[in-house]
PDB file of C-alpha atoms in Angstrom:
ATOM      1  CA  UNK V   1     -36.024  85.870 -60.026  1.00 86.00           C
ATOM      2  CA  UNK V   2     -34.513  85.618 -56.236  1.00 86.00           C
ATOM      3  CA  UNK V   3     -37.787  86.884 -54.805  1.00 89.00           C
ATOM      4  CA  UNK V   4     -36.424  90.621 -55.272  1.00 94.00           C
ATOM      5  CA  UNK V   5     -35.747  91.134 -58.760  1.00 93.00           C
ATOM      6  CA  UNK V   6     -35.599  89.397 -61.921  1.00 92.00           C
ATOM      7  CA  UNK V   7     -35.348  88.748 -65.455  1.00 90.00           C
ATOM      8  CA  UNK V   8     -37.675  87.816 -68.156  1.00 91.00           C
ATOM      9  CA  UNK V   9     -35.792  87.280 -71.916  1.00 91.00           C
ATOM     10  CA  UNK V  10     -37.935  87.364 -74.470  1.00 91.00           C
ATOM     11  CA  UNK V  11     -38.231  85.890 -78.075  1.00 89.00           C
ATOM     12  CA  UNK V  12     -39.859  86.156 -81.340  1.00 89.00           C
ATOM     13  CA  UNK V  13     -40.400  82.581 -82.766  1.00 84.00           C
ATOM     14  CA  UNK V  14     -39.796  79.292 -80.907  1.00 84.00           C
ATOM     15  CA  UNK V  15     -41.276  79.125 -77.634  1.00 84.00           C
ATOM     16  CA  UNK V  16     -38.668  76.428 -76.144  1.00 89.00           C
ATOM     17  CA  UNK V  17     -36.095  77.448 -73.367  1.00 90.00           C
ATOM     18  CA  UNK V  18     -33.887  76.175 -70.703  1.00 91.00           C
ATOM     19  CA  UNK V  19     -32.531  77.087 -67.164  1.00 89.00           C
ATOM     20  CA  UNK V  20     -29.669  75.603 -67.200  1.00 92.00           C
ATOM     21  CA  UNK V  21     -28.732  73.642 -63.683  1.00 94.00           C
ATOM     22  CA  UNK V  22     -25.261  75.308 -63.530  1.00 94.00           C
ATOM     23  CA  UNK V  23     -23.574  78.137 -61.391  1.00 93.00           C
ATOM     24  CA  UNK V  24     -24.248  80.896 -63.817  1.00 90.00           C
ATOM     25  CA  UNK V  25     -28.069  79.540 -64.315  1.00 86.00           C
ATOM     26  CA  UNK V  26     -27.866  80.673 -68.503  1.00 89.00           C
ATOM     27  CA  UNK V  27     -31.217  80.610 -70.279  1.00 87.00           C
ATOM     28  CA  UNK V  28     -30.671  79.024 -73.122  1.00 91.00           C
ATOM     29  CA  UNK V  29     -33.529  79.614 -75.990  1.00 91.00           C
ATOM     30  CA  UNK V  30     -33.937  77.498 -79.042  1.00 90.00           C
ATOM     31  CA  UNK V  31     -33.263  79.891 -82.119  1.00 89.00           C
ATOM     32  CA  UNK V  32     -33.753  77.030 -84.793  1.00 85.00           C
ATOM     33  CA  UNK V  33     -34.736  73.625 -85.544  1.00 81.00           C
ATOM     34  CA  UNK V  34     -33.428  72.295 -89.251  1.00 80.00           C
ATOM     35  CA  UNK V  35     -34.365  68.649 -89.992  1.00 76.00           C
ATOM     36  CA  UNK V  36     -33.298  66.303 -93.060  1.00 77.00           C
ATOM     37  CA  UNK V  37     -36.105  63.981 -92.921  1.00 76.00           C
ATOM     38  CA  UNK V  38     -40.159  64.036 -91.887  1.00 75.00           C
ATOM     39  CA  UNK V  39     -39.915  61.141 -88.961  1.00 72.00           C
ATOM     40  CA  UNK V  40     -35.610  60.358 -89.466  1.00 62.00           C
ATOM     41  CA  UNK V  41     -36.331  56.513 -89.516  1.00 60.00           C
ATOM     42  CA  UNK V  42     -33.770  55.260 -87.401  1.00 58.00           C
ATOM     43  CA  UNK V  43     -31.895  58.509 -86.594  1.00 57.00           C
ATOM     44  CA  UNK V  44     -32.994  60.228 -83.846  1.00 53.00           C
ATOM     45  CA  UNK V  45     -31.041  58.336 -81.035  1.00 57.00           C
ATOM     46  CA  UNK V  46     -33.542  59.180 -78.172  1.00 56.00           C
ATOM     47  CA  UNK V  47     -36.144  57.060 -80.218  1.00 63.00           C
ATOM     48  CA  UNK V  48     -36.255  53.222 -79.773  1.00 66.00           C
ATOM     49  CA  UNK V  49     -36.911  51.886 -83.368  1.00 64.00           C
ATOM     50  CA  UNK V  50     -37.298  55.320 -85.018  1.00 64.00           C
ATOM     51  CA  UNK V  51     -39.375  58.507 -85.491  1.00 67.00           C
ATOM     52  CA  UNK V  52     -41.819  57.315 -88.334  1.00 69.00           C
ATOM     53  CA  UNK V  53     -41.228  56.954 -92.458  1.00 75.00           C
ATOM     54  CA  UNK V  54     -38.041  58.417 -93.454  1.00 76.00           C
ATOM     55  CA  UNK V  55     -39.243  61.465 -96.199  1.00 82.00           C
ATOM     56  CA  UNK V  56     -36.535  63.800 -96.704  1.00 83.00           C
ATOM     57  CA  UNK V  57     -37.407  67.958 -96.154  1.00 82.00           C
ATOM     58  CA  UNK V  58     -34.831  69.706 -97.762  1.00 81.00           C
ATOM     59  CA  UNK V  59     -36.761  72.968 -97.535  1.00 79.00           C
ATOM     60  CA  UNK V  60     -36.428  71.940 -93.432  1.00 79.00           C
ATOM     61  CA  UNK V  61     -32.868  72.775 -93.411  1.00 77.00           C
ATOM     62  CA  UNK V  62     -33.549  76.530 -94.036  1.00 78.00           C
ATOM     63  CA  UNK V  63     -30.616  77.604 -95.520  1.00 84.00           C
ATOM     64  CA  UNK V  64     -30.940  81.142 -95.855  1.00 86.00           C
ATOM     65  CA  UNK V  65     -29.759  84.190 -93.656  1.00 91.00           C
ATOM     66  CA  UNK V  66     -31.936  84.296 -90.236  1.00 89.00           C
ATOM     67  CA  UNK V  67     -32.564  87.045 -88.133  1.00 92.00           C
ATOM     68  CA  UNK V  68     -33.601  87.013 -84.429  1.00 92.00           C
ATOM     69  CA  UNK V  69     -35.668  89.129 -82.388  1.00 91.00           C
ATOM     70  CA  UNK V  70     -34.904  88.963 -78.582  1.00 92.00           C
ATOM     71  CA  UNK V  71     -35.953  91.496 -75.854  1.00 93.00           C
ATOM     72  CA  UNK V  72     -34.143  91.464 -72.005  1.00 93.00           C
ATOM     73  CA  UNK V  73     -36.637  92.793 -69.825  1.00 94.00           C
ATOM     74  CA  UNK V  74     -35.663  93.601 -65.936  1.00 95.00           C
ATOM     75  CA  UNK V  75     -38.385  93.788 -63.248  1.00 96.00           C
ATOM     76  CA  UNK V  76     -38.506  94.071 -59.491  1.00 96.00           C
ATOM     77  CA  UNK V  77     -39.914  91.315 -57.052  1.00 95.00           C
ATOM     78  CA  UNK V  78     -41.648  87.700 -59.003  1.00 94.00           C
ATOM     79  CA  UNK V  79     -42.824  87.371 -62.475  1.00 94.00           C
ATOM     80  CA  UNK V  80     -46.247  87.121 -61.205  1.00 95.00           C
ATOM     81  CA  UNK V  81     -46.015  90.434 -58.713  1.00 95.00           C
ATOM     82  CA  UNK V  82     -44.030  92.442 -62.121  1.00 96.00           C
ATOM     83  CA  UNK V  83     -46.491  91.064 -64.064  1.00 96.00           C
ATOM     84  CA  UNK V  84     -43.870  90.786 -66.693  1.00 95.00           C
ATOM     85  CA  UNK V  85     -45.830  89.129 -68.891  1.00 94.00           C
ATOM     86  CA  UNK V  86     -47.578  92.082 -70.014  1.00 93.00           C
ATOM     87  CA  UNK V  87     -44.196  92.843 -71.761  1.00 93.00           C
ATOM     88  CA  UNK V  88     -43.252  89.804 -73.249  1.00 93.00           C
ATOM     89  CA  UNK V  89     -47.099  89.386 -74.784  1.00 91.00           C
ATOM     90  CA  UNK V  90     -46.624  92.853 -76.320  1.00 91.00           C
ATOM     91  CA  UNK V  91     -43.249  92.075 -77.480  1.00 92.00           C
ATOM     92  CA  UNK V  92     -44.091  89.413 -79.290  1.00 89.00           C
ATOM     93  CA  UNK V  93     -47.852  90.683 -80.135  1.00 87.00           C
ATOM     94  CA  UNK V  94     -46.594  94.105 -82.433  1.00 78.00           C
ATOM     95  CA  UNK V  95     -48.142  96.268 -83.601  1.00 80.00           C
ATOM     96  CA  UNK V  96     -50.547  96.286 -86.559  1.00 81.00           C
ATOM     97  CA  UNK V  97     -52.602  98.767 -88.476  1.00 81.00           C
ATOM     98  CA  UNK V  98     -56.145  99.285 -89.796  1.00 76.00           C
ATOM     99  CA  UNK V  99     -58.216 102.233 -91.198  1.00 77.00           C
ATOM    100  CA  UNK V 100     -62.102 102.863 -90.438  1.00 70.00           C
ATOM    101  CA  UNK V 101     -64.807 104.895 -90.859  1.00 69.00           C
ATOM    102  CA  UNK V 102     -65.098 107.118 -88.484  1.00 63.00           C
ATOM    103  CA  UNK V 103     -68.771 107.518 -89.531  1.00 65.00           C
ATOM    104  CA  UNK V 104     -69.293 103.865 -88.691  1.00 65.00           C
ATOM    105  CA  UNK V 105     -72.028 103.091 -86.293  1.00 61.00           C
ATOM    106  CA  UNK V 106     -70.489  99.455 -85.155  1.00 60.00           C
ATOM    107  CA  UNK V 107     -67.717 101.710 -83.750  1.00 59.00           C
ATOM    108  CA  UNK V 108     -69.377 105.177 -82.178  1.00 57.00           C
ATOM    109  CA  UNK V 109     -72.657 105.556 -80.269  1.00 55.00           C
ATOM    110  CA  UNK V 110     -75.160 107.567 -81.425  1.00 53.00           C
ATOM    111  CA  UNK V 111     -73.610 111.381 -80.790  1.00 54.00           C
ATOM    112  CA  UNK V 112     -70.017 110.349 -81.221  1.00 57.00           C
ATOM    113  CA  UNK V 113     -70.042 110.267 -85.047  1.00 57.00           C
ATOM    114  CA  UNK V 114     -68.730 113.167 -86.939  1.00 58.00           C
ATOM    115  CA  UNK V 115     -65.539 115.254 -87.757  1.00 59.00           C
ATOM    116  CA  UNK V 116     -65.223 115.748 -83.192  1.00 59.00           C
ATOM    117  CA  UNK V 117     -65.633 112.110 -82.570  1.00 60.00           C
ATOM    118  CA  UNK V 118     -63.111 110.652 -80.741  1.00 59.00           C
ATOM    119  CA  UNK V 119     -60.401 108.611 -82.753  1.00 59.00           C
ATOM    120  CA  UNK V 120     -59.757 105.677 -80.213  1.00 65.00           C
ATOM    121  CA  UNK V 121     -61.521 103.102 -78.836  1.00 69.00           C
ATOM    122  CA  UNK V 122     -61.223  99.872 -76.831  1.00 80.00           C
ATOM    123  CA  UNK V 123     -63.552  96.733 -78.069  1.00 86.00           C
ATOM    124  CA  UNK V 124     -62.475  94.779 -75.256  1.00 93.00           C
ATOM    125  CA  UNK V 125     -60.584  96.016 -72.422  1.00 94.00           C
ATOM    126  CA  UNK V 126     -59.400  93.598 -69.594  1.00 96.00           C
ATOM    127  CA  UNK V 127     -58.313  94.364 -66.297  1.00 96.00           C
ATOM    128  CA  UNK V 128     -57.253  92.404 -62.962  1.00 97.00           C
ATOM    129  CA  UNK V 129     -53.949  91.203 -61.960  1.00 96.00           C
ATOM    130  CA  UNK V 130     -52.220  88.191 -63.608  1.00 97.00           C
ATOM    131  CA  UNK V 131     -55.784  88.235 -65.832  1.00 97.00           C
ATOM    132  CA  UNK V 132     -54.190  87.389 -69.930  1.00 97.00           C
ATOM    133  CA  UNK V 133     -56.287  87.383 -72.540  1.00 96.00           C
ATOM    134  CA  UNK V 134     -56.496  84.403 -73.995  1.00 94.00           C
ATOM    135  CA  UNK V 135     -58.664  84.379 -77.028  1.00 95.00           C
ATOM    136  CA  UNK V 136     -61.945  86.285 -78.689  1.00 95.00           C
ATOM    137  CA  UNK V 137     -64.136  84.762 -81.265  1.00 93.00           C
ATOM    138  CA  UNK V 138     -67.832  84.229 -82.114  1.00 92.00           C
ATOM    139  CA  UNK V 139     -69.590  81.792 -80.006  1.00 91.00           C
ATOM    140  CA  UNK V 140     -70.378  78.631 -82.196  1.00 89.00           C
ATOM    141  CA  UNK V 141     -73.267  77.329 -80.428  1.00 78.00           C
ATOM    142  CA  UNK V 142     -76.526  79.984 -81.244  1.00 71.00           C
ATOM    143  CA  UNK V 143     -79.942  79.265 -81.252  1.00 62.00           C
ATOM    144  CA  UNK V 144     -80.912  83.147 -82.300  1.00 61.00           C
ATOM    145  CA  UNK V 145     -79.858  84.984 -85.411  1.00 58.00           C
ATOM    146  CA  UNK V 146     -77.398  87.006 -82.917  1.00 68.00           C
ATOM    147  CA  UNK V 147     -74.055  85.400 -81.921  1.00 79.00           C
ATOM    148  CA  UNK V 148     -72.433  86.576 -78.404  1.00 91.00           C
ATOM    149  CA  UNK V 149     -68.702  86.928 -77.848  1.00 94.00           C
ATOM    150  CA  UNK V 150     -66.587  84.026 -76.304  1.00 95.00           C
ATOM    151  CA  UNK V 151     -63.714  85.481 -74.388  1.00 97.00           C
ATOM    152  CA  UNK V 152     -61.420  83.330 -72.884  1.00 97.00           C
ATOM    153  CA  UNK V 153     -59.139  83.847 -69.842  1.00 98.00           C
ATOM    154  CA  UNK V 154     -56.408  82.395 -67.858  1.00 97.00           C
ATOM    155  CA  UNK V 155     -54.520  82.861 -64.481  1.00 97.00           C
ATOM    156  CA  UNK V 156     -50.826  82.085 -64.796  1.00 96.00           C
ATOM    157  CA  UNK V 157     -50.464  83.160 -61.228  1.00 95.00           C
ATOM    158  CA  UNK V 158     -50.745  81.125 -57.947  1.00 94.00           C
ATOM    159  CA  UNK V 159     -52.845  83.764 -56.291  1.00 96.00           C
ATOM    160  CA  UNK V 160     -56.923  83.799 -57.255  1.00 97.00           C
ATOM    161  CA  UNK V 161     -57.546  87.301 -59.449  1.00 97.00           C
ATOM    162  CA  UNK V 162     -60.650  88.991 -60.724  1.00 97.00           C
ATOM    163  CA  UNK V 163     -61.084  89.677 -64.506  1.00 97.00           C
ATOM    164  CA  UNK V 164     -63.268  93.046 -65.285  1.00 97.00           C
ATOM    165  CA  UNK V 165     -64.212  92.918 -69.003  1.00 97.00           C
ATOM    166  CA  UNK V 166     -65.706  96.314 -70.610  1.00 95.00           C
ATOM    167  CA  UNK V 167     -66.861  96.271 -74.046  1.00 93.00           C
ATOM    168  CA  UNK V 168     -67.537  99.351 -76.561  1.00 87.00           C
ATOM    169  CA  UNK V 169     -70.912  98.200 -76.196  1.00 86.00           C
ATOM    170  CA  UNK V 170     -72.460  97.066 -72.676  1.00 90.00           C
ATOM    171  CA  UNK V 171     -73.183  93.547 -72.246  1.00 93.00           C
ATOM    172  CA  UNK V 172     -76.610  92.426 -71.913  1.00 92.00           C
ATOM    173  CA  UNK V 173     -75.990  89.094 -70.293  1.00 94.00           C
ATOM    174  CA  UNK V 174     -73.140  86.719 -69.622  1.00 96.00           C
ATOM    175  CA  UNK V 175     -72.475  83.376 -68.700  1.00 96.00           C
ATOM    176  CA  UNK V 176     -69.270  80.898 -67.755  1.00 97.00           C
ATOM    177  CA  UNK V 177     -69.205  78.084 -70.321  1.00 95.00           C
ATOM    178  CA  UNK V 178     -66.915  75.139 -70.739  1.00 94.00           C
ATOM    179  CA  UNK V 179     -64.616  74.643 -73.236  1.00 91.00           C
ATOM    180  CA  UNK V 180     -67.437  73.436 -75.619  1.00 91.00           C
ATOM    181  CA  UNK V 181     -69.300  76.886 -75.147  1.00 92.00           C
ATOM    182  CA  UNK V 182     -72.260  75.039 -73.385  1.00 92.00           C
ATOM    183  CA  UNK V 183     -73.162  77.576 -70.449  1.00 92.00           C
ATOM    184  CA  UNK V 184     -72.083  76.523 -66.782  1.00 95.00           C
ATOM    185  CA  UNK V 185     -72.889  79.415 -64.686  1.00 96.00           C
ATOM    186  CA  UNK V 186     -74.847  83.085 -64.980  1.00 96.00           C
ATOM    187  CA  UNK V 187     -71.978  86.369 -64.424  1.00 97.00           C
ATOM    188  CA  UNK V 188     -73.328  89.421 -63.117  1.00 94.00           C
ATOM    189  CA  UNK V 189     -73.395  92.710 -65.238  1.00 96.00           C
ATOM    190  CA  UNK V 190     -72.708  95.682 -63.957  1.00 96.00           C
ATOM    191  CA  UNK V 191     -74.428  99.275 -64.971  1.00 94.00           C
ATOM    192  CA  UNK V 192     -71.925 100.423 -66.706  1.00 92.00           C
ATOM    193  CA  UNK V 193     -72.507  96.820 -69.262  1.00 93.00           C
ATOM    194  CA  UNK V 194     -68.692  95.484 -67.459  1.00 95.00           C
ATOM    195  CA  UNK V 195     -68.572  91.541 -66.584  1.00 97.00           C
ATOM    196  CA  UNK V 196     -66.267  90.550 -63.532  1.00 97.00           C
ATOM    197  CA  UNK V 197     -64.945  87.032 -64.020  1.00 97.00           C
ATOM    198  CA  UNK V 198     -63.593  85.495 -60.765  1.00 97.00           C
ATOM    199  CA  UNK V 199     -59.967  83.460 -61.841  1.00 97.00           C
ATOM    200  CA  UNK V 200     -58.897  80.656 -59.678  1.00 97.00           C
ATOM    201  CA  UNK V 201     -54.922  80.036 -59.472  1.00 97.00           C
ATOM    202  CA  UNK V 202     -53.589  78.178 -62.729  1.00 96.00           C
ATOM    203  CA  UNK V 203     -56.769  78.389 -64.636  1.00 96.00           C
ATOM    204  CA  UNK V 204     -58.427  79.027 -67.868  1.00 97.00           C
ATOM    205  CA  UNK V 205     -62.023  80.126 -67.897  1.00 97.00           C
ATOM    206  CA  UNK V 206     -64.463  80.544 -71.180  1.00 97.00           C
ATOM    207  CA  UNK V 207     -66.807  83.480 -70.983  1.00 97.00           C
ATOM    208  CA  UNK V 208     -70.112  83.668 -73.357  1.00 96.00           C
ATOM    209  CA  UNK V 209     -71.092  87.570 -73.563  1.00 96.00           C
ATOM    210  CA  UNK V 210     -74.193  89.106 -75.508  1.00 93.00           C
ATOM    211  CA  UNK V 211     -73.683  92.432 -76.350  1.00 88.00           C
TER     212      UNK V 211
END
């Protein structure tokens, strides 16, 4: 990007690229590594006295016909301001499919079951600029028979954002941990059961949620 517009490329697969420092600035993306040996002994030449015990891999070569997904995605302004991420993370993310009950309580509130009941709903919805999702699991540190949610978020952007998290079912309380899960700071919850989650520049911040 030249401030105005831009252009994001992106790939299924290896997550290694280059800008190259020449007149036509090509990006060029690594499609493919093939190796003959697990540590090369002596070949690599960038290595001074080797890359570890020489075990060939000849499944490492893989010798069979490849095929590359790539997507070229144009955007006005910065990466950041586009938000072209978005994109790229769904692009690489797909799509994938599962079946439920619709007479499943874990899913509907009490009224919603039933042949009328909606057919869509968001577990986790996140929204604030430059706010990515980075990961959702089960908290590993419990003293209770209930485990809460860890939800962790980061800021790719060099401007401060606010994360608003909204669950299918309201929170009940919520706290900023560290990366060990052991709680830092109380969040606020709003009526509605949504957490806001202030994001500093170039950060990654670990929620703790009880639903």
């Amino acid at each position: 990007s030249q401030g105005q517009r831009g252009l994001c490329i992106a790939n299924l697969g290896l997550p290694e690229y280059e800008v190259k420092d020449t007149e036509r600035r090509e990006v060029a993306l690594t499609l493919l590594r093939a190796v003959g040996f697990l540590g090369a002994g002596r070949d690599p030449m960038t290595i001074i006295g080797g890359g570890g015990p020489k075990i060939p891999t000849p499944g490492g070569q893989c010798l069979r016909v490849l095929t590359y997904h790539l997507a070229i995605i144009p955007h006005a302004g910065t990466w950041d301001q586009a938000e072209v991420w978005r994109e790229a993370h769904a692009f690489v993310a797909g799509v994938r499919a599962v079946t439920f009950d619709r007479q499943d309580p874990t899913l509907f509130g009490p009224g919603e079951q039933g042949p009328g009941a909606e057919v869509a709903r968001s577990l986790l919805r996140v929204e604030g600029k430059n706010a990515v999702l980075s990961a959702v699991k089960g908290s590993d540190r419990e003293t209770g028979d209930r485990r809460s949610l860890i939800v962790r978020l980061y800021n790719p952007s060099e401007a401060a954002t606010t994360a608003r998290l909204t669950f299918a079912h309201p929170a009940r309380g919520a706290q900023l941990t560290n990366l060990d899960e052991e709680p830092q700071a109380d969040l606020p919850v709003a009526a509605d059961g949504s957490v806001s989650v202030p994001l500093k520049p170039k950060k990654i911040v670990t929620v703790k949620v009880a639903l």
